[in-house]
Each structure stands twice: as C-alpha cells, then as structure tokens.
Short mmCIF file of N, CA and C in Angstrom, two decimals:
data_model
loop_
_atom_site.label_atom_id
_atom_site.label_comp_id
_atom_site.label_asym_id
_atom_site.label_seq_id
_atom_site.Cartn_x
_atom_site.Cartn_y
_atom_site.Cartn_z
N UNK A 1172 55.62 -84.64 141.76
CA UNK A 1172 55.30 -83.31 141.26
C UNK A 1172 55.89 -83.16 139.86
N UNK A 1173 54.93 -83.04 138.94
CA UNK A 1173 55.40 -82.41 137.35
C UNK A 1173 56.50 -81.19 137.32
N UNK A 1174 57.67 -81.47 136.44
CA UNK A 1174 58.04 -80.50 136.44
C UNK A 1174 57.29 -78.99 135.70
N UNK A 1175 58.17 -78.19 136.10
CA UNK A 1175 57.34 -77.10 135.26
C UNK A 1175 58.07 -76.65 133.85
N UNK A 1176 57.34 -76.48 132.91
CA UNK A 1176 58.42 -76.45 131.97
C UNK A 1176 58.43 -74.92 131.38
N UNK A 1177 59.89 -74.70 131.25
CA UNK A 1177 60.24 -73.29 130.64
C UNK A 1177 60.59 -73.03 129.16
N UNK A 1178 59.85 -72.66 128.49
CA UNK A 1178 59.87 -72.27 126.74
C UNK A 1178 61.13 -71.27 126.76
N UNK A 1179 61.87 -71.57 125.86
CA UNK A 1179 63.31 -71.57 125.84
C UNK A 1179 63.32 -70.85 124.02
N UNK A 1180 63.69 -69.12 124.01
CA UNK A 1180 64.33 -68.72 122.67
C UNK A 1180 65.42 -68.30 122.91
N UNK A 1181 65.82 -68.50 121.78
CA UNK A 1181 67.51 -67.79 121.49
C UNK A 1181 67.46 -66.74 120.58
N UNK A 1182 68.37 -65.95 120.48
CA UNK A 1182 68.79 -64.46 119.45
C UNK A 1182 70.59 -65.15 119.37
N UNK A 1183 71.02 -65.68 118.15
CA UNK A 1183 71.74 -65.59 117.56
C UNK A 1183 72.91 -67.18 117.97
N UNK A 1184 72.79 -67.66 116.90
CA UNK A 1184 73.36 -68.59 117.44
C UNK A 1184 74.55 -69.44 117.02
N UNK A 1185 75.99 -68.44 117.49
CA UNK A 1185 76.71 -68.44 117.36
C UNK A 1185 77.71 -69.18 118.33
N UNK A 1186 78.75 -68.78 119.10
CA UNK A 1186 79.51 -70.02 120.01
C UNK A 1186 78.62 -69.68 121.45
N UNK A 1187 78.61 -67.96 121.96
CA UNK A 1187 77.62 -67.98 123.25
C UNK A 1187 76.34 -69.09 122.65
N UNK A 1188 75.18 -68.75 121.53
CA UNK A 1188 74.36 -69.25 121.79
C UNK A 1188 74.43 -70.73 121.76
N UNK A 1189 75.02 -71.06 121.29
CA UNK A 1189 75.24 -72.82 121.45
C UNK A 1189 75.66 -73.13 123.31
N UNK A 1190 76.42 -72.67 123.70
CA UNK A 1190 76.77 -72.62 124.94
C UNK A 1190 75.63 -72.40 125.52
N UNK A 1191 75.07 -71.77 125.60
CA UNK A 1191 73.33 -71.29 126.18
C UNK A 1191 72.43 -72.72 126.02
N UNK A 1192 72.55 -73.27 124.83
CA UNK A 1192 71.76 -73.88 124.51
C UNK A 1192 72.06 -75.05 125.16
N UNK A 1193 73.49 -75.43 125.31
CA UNK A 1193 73.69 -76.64 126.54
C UNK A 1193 73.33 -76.68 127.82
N UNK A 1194 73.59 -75.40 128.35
CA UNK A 1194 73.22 -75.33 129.38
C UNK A 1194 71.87 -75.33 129.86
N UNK A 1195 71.13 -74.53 129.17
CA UNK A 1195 69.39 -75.03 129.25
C UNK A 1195 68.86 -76.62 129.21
N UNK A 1196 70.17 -77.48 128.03
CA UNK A 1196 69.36 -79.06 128.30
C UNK A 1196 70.13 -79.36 129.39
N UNK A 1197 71.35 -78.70 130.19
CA UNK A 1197 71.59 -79.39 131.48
C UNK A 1197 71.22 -79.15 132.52
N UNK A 1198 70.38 -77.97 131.96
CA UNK A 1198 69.42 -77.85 133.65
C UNK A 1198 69.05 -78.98 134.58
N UNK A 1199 68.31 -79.67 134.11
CA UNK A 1199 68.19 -80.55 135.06
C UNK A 1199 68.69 -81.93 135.76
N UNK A 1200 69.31 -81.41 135.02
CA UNK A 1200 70.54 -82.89 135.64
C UNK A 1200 71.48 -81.84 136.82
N UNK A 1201 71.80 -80.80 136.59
CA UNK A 1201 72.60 -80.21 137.53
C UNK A 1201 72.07 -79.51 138.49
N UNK A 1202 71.00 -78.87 138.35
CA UNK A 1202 70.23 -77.90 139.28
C UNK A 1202 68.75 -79.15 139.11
N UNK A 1203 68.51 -80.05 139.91
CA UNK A 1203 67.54 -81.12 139.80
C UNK A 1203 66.49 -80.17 140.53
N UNK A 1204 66.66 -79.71 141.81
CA UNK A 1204 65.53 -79.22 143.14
C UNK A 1204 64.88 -78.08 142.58
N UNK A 1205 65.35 -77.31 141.29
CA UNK A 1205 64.48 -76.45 140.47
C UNK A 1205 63.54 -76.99 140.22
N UNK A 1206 62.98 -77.86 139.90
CA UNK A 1206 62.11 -78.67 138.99
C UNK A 1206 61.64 -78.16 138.14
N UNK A 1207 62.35 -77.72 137.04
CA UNK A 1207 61.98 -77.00 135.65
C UNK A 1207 62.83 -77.96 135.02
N UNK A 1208 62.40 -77.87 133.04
CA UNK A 1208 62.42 -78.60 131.99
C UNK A 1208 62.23 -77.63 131.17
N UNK A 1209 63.57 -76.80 130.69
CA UNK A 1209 63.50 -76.65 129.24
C UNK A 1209 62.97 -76.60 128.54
N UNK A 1210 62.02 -75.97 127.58
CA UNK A 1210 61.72 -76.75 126.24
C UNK A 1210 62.46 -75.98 125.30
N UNK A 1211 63.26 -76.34 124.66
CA UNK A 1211 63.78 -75.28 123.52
C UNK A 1211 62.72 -75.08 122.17
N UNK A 1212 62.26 -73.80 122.11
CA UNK A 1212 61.40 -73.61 121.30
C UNK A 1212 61.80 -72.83 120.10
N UNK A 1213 62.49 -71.70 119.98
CA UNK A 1213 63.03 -71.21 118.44
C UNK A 1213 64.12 -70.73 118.84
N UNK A 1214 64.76 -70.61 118.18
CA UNK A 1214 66.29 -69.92 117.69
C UNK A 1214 66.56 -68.83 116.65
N UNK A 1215 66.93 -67.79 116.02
CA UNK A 1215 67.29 -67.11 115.41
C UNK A 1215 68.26 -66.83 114.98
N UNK A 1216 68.57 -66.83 113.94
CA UNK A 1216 70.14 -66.07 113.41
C UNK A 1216 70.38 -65.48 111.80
N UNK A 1217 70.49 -64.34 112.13
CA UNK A 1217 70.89 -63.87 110.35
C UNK A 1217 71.31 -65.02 109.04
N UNK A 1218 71.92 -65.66 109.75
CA UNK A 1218 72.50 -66.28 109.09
C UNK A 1218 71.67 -67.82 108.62
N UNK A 1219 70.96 -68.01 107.54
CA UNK A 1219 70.02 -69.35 107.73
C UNK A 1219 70.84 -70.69 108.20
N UNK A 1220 71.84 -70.42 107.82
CA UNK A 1220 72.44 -72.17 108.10
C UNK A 1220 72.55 -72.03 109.78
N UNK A 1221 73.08 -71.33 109.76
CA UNK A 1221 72.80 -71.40 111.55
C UNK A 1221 71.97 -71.36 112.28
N UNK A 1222 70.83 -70.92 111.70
CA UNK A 1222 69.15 -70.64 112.72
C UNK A 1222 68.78 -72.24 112.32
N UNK A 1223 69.30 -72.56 110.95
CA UNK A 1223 69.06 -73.90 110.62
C UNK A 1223 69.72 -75.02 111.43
N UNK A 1224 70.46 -74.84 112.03
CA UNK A 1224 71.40 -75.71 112.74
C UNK A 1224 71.21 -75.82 114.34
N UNK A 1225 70.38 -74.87 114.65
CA UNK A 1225 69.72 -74.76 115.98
C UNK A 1225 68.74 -75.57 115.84
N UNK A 1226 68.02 -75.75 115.17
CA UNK A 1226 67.11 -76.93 115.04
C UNK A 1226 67.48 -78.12 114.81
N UNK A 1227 68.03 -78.57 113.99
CA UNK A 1227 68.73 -79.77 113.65
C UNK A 1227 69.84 -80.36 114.50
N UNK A 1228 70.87 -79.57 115.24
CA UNK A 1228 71.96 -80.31 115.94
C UNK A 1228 71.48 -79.80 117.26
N UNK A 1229 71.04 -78.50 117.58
CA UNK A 1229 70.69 -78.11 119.05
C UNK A 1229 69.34 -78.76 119.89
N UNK A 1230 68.75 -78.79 118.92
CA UNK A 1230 67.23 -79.44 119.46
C UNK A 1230 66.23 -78.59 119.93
N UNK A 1231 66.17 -77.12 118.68
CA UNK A 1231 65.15 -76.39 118.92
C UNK A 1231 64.06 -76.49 117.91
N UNK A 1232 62.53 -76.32 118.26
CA UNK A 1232 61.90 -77.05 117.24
C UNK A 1232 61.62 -76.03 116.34
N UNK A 1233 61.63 -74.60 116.00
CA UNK A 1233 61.83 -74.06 115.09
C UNK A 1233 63.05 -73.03 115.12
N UNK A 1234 62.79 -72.51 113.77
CA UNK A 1234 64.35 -71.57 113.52
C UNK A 1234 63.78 -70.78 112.65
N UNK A 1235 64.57 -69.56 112.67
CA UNK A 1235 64.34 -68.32 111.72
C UNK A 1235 65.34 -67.64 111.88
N UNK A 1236 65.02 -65.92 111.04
CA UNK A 1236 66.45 -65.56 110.42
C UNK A 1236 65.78 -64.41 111.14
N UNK A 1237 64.43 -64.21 111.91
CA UNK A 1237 64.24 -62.82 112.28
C UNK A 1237 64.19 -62.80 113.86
N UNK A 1238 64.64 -62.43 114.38
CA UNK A 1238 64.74 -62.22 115.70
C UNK A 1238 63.24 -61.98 117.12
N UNK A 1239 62.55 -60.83 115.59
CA UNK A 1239 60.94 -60.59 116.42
C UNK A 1239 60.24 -61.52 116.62
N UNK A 1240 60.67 -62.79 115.54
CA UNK A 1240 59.82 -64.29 115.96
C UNK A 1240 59.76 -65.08 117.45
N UNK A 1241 60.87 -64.42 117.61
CA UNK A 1241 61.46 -65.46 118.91
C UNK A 1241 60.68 -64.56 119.75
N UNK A 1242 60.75 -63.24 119.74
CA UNK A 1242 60.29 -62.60 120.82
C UNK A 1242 58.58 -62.39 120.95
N UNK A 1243 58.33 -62.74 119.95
CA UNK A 1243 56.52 -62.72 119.72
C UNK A 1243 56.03 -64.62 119.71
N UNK A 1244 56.53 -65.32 119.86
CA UNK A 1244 56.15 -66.91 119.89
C UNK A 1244 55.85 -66.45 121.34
N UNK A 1245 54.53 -67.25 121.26
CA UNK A 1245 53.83 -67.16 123.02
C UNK A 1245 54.63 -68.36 123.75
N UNK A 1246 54.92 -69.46 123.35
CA UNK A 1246 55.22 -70.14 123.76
C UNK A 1246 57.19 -70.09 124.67
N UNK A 1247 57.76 -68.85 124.15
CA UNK A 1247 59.18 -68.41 124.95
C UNK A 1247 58.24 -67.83 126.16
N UNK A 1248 59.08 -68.11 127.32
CA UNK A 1248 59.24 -67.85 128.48
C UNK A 1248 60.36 -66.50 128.85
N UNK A 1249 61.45 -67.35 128.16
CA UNK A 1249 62.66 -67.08 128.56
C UNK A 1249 63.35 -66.95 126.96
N UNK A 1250 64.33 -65.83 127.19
CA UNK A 1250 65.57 -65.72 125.45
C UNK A 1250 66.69 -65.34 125.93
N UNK A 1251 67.43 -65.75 125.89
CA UNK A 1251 69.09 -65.77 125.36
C UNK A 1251 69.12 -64.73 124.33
N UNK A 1252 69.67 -63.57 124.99
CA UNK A 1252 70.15 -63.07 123.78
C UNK A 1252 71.42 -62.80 123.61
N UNK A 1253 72.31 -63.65 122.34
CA UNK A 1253 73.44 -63.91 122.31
C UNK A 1253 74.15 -63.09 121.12
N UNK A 1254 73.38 -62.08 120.60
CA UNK A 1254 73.67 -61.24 119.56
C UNK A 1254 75.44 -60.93 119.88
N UNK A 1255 76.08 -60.10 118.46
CA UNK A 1255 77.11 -59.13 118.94
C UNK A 1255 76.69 -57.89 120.04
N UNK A 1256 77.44 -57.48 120.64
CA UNK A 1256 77.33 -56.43 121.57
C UNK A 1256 76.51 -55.24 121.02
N UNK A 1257 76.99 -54.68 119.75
CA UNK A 1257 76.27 -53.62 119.35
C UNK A 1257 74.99 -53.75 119.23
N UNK A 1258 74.60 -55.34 119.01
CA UNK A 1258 73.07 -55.18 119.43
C UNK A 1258 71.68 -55.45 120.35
N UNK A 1259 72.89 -55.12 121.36
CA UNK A 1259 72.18 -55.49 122.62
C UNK A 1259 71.32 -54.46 123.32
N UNK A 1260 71.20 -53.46 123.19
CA UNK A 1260 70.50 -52.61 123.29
C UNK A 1260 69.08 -52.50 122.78
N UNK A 1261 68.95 -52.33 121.28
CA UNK A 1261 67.57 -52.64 120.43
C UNK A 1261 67.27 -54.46 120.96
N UNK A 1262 67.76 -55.13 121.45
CA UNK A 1262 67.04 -56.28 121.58
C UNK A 1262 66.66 -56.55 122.89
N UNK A 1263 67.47 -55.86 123.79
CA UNK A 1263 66.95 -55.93 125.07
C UNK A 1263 65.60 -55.10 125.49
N UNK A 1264 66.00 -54.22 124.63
CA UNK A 1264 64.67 -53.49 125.00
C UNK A 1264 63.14 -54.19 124.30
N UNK A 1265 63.46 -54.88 122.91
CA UNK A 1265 62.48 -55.72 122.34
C UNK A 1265 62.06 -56.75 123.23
N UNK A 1266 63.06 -57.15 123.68
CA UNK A 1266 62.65 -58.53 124.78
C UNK A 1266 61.66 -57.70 125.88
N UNK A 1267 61.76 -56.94 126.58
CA UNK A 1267 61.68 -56.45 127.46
C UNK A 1267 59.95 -55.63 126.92
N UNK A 1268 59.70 -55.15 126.10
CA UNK A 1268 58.46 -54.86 125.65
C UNK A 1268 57.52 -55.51 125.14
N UNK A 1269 58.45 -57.09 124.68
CA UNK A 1269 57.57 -58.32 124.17
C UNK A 1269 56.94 -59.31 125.67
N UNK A 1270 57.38 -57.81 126.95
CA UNK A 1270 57.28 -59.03 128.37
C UNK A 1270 58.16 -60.60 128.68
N UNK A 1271 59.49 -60.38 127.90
CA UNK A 1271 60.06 -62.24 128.01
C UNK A 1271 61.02 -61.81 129.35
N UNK A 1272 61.38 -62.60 129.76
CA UNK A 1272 62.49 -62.64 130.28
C UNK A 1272 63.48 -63.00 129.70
N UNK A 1273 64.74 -62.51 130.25
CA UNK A 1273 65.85 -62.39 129.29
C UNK A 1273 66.76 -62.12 129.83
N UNK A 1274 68.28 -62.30 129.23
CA UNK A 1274 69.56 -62.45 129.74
C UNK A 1274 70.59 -62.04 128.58
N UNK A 1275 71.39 -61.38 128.66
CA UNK A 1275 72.28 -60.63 127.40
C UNK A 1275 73.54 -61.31 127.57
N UNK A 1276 74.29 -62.16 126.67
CA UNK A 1276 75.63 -62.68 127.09
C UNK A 1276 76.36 -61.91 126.09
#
C-alpha cells in the first residue's frame, strides 16, 4: 500500500519551526503504521534568510517572506504555525478560513 502523502507548510521559522520541521521528516520512521509521508512544501518567515534557509538546510521546496502563501498553496495539507504568540490569533484564524489544518506551537 502507497503511502499517503501529507503537504507540509510552515509560518515562521525560527527554533519551534525547525523543530516542527524534524519532526515531520521523522514521521515515518517513528510512527511507521500511519502510513503517511511528509512532503515539505513552503515555509515562511519575515525574515528572508530564514524562509531562505527552510529551503536550503530544511528541505522545503519553496520559501517566502509572506505567510498567505503558505496558506493559499493548494498543495499544504497541513501548517505549523510557529509564529511569536502575539500572532497567533490573526493566523489561526487565516489557517482556518484558508480550510488547512493546523497546529499553533
């Protein structure tokens, strides 16, 4: 049986989102009987070197500096949103009207 694979964004990617981002490629080595596969698909962060660095050292295949990208790419399933606290509110609710599923650390 193929696994099924889950399109994987991030919001901010700082020490949570890097942490996030391991744990999504260890899905399946640790939780195997899921049979899901990751795909890490974009990342975000104010900051370019870091949305830049989600691509390049994390292994997401795009990056940006705007957040609505992640949440409008058809291809996320699922987002991490790893923002500061204060902005968890306006993004949860973005996630949540863009239909993703989502998780606030």
């Amino acid at each position: 049986m193929d696994k099924q694979e889950i399109g994987v964004g991030l919001i901010s990617v700082g020490w949570m989102g890097k942490v996030h981002s391991k744990a999504y490629a260890l899905l399946p080595s640790v939780y195997p009987e899921l049979n899901v596969r990751p795909r890490l698909v974009i990342a975000a962060d104010t900051a370019p070197d870091r949305a830049q660095y989600a691509q390049e050292v994390l292994g997401y295949e795009q990056f940006t500096t705007d957040y609505h990208e992640v949440l409008n790419h058809p291809d996320v399933d699922v987002v991490s949103i790893c923002a500061p606290n204060f902005l968890h509110m306006e993004m949860g609710i973005a996630a949540a009207k863009a239909g993703k599923a989502f998780w606030i650390e």
